Coordinates of C-alpha atoms and ligand atoms in Angstrom, one line a residue:
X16 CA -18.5 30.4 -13.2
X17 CA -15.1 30.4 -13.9
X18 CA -13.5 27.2 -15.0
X19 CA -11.6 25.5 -12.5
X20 CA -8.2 23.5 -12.8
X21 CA -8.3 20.0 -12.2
X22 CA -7.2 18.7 -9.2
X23 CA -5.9 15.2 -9.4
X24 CA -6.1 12.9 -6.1
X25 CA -3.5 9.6 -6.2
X26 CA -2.6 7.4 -4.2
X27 CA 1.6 5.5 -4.1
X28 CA 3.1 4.1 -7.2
X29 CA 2.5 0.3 -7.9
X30 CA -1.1 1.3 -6.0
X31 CA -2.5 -1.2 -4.1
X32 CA -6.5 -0.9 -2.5
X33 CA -6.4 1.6 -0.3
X34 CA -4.3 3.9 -2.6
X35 CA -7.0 3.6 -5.0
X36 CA -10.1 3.5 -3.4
X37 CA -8.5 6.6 -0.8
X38 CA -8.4 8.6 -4.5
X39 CA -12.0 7.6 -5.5
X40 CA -13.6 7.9 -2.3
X41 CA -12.0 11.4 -1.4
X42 CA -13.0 12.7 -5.0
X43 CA -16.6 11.8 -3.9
X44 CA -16.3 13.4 -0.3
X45 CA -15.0 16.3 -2.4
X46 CA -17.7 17.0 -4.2
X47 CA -20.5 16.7 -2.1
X48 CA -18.3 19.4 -0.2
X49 CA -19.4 21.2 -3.8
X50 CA -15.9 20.8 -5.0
X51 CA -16.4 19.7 -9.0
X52 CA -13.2 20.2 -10.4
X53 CA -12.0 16.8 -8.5
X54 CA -10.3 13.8 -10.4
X55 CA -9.7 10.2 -8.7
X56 CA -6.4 9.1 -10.6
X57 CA -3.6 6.9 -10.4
X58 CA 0.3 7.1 -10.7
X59 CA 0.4 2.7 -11.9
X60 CA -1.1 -0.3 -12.9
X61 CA -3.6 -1.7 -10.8
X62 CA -3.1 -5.0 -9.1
X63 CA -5.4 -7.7 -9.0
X64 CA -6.9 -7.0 -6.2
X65 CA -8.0 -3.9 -6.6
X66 CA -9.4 -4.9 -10.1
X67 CA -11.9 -7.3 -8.8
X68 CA -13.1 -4.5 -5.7
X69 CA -13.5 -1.7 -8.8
X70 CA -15.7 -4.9 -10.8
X71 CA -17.4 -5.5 -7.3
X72 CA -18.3 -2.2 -6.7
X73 CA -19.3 -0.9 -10.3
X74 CA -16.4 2.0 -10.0
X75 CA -14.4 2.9 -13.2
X76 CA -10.6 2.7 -13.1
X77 CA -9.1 6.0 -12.1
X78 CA -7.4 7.8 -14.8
X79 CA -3.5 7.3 -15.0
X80 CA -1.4 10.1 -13.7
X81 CA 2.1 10.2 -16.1
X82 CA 3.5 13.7 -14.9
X83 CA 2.5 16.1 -12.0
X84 CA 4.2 19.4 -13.5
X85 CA 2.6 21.8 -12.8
X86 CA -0.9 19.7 -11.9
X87 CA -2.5 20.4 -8.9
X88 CA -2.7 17.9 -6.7
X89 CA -3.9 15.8 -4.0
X90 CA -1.5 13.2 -2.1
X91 CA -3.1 10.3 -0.6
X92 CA -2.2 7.4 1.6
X93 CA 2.0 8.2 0.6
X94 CA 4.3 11.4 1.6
X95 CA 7.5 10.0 -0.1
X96 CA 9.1 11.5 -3.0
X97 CA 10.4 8.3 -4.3
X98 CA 6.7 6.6 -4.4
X99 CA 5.0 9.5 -5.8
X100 CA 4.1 10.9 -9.1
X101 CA 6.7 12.1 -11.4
X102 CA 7.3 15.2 -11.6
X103 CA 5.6 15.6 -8.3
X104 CA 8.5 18.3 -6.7
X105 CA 6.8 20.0 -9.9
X106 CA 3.4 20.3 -8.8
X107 CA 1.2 22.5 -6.5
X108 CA 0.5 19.9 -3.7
X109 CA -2.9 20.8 -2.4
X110 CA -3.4 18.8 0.3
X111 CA -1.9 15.5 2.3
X112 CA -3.6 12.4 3.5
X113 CA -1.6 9.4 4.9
X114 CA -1.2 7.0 7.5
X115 CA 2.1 6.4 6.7
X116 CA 5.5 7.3 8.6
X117 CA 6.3 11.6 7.8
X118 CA 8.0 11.0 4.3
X119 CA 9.8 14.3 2.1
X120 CA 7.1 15.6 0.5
X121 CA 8.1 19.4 0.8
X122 CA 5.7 22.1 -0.3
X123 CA 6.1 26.3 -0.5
X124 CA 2.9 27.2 0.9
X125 CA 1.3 25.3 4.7
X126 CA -1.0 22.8 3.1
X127 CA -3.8 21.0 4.9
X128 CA -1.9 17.4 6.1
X129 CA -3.7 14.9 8.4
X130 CA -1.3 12.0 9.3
X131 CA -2.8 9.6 11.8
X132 CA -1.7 6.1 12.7
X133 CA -4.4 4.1 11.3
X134 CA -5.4 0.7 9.5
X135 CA -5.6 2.6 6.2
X136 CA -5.8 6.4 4.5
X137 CA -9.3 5.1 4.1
X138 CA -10.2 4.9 7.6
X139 CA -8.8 8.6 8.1
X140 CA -11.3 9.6 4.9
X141 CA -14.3 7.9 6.4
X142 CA -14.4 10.0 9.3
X143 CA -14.5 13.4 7.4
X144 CA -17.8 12.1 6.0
X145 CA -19.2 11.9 9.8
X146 CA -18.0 15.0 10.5
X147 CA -19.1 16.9 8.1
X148 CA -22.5 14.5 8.0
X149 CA -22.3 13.4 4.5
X150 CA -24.1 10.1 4.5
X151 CA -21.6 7.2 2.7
X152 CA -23.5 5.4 -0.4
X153 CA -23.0 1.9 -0.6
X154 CA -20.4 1.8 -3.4
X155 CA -18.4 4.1 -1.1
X156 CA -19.0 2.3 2.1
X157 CA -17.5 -1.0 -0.3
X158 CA -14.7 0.5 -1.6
X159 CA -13.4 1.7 1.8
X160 CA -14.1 -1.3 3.9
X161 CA -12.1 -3.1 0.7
X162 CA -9.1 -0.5 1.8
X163 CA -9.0 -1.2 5.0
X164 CA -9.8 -5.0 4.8
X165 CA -6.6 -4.9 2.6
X166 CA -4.1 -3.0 4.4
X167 CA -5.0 -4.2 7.5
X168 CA -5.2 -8.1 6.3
X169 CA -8.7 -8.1 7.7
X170 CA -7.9 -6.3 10.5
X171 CA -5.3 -8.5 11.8
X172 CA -2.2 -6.5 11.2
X173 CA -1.1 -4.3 14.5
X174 CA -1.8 -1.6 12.3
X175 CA -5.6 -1.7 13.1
X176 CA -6.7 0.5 16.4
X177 CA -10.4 -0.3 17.9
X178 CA -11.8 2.4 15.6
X179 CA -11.0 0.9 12.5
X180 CA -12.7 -2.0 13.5
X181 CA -15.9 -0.5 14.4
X182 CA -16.0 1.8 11.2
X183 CA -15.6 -1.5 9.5
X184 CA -18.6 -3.3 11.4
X185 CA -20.7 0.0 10.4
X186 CA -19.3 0.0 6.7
X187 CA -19.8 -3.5 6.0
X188 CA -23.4 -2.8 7.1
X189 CA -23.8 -0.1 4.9
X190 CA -22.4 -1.9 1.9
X191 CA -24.0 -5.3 2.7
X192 CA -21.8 -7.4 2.9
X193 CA -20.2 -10.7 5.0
X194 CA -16.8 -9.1 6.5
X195 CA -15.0 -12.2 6.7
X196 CA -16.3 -13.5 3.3
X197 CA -16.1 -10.5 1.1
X198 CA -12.7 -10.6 2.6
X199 CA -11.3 -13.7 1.7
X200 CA -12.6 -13.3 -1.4
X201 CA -10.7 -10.1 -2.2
X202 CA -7.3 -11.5 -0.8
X203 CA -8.3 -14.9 -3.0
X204 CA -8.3 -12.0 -6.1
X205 CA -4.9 -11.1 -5.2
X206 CA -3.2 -14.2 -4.7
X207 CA -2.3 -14.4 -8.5
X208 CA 1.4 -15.9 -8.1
X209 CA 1.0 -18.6 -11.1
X210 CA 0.6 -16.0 -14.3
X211 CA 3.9 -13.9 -13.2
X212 CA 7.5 -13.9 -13.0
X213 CA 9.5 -14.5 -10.5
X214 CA 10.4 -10.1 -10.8
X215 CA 7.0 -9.6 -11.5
X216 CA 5.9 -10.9 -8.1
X217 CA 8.7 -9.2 -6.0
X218 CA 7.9 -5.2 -8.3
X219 CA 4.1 -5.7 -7.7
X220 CA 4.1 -4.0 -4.4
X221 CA 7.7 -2.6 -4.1
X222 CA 8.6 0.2 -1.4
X223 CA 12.3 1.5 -1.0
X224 CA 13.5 3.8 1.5
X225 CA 15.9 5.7 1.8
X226 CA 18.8 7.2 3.8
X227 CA 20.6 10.2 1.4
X228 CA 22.8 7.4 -1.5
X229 CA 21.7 4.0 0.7
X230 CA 18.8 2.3 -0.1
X231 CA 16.6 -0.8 1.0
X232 CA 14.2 -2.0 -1.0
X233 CA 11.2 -4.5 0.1
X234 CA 8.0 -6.6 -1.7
X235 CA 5.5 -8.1 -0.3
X236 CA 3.3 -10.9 -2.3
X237 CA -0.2 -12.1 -0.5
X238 CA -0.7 -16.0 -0.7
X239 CA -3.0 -18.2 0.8
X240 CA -1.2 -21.5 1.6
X241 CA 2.1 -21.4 0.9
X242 CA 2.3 -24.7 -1.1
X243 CA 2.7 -23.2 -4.7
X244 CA 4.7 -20.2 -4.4
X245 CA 7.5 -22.4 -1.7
X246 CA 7.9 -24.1 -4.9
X247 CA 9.7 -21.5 -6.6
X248 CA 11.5 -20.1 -3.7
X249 CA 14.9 -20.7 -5.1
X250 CA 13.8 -18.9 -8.6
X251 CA 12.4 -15.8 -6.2
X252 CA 15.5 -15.4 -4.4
X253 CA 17.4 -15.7 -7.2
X254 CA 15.3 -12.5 -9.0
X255 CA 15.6 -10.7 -5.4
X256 CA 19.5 -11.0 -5.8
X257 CA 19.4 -10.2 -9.1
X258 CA 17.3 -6.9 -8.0
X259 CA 19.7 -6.2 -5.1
X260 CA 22.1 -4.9 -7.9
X261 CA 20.4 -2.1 -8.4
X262 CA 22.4 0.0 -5.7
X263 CA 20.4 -1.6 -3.3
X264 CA 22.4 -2.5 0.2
X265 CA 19.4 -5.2 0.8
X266 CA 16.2 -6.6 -0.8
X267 CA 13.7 -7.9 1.0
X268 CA 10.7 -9.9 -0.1
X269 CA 8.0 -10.9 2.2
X270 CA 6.0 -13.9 1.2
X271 CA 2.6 -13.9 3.6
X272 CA -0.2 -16.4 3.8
X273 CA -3.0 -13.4 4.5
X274 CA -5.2 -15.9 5.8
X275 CA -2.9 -17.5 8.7
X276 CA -1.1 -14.7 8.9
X277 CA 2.3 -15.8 8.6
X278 CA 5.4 -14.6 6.9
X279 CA 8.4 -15.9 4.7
X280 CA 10.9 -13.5 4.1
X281 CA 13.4 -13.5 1.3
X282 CA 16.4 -11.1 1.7
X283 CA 19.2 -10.4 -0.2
X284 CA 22.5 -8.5 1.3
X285 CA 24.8 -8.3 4.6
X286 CA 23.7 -12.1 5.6
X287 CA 25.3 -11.0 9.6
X288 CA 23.5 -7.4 9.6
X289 CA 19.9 -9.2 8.8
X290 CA 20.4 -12.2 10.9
X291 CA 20.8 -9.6 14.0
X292 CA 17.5 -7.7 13.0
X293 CA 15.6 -11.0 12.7
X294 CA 17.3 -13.5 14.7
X295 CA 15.9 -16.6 12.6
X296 CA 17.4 -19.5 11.3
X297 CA 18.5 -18.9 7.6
X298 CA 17.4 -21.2 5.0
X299 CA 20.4 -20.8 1.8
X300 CA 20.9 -22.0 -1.5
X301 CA 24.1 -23.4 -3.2
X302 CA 26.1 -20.6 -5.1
X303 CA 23.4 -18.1 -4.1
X304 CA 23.7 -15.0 -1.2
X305 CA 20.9 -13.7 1.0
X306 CA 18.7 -16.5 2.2
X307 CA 14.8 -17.3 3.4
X308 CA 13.2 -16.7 7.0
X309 CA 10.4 -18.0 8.5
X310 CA 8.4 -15.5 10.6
X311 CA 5.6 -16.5 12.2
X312 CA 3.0 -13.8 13.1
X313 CA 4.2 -11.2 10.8
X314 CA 1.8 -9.9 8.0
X315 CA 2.5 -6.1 7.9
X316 CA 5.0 -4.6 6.3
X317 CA 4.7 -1.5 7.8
X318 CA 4.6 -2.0 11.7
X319 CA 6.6 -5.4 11.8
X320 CA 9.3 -5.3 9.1
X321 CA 10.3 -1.8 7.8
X322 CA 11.2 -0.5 11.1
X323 CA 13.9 -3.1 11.6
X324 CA 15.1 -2.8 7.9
X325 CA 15.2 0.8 8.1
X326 CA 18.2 0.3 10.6
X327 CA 19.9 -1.1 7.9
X328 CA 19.8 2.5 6.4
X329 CA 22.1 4.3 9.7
Ligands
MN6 MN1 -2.5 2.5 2.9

């Protein structure tokens, strides 16, 4: 047989669950589909989180991706130049996967892409295994209910539709394990706010958009309770100023307890062009811009705040 050129599957830059586990778990769909030359990689470091569901789940840490020219490649759970691979405008882009807004990925040739509004990239990959009839192992049935417990904040962020919920009932089955327990103690992984910076906790999970020369940029850092990290909220909003230089016409940083399920969100820019988005009181800081927000309700980033901060973009 003729040897085959590796095709590398990734997920978005600072890679969070589902990225990962979208990468490992497609690789695996992949080749029972009798498709060998597959490689699960990634494009950044991982986070905590995802460290301890690889650990739980006996799964090796995908390789790291430096440069897509000329790789071939797999895109999953992103479609956005800006949080891709380098170099990815470079590559032959095989195929899209993503539950993500319609990005500017651009490709020469039509390419398989599914996009579908769903909890997580995950979710969309599970069902492939159904219809094709490919039974799910246990490690896989744990790595994507970990992706979907993730992006969806176990299942309470809008983003979740009745499907994903019963694909994570079946999963959980599967993989044997307590949803609500496992759960916590996945998000309890990620809550690692004392060993970083106050940068290091706004880049962990960093998305811009962007509008042609404008950009927004916005973070999100898991908590549960909001007790420690509150206590350095002046030192965070003074980093997310700091960060706002970067060409930036506002950075956001969204502080959520994952386990309440509430939000507070840091912003630095246009004080009057935020206030109308949120309509919240402001909390300031002596000789500092931008401000704090209390939102109650609001843990995903995707369906509650970037729609509102992409206005800021027009
Ligand atoms: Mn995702």
């Amino acid at each position: 047989m003729a040897h085959k050129k590796t095709i590398y599957i990734f997920g978005h830059t600072h890679p969070d669950t589902d990225s990962i586990c979208s990468a490992i778990v497609y690789a695996h769909f992949l080749k029972e589909r009798h498709k060998h030359n597959v490689v699960p990689a990634r494009i950044g470091e991982l986070n905590p989180e995802t460290k301890f569901v690889l650990k739980k789940w006996g799964v090796k840490i995908p390789v790291l991706l430096r440069d897509a020219t000329g790789k071939n490649v797999i895109i999953v759970d992103h479609n956005e130049i800006d949080i891709s691979a380098k170099n990815v405008r470079h590559a032959n882009i095989l195929e899209i996967i993503d539950h993500h807004r319609i990005g500017d990925v651009e490709t020469i040739h039509p390419i398989p892409f599914e996009n579908e509004p769903r909890g997580a990239t995950a979710a969309i990959i599970a069902d492939r295994f159904s219809w094709f009839r490919i039974p799910i192992p246990r490690k896989i049935a744990g790595l994507i209910v970990s992706a979907i417990l993730s992006d969806t904040v176990l299942l309470k962020s809008p983003t979740t539709i009745p499907k994903d919920r019963v694909l994570v009932r079946k999963l959980a089955k599967i993989a044997r394990i307590d949803i609500q327990k496992y759960g916590h103690a996945m998000l309890e992984a990620g809550c690692d706010v004392l060993n970083h910076t106050a940068r290091q906790l706004i880049l962990g999970d960093f998305k811009t958009y962007r509008h042609g020369d404008t950009k927004v940029g916005v973070g999100q850092v898991p908590v549960i309770g909001f007790d420690t990290i509150m206590e350095r909220k002046e030192e965070l909003l003074r980093a997310l100023v700091q960060y706002q230089k970067r060409n930036y016409i506002a950075t956001f940083l969204m502080v959520t307890d994952v386990i309440a399920t509430n939000t507070y969100l840091f912003f630095a820019g246009d004080e009057e062009k935020v206030k109308k988005l949120f309509h919240k009181k402001i909390e300031k800081f002596a000789g500092l811009s931008g401000g704090i927000m209390y939102l109650p309700k609001v843990v995903s980033r995707k369906a509650q705040i970037q729609p509102k901060v992409l206005k800021l973009l027009k």
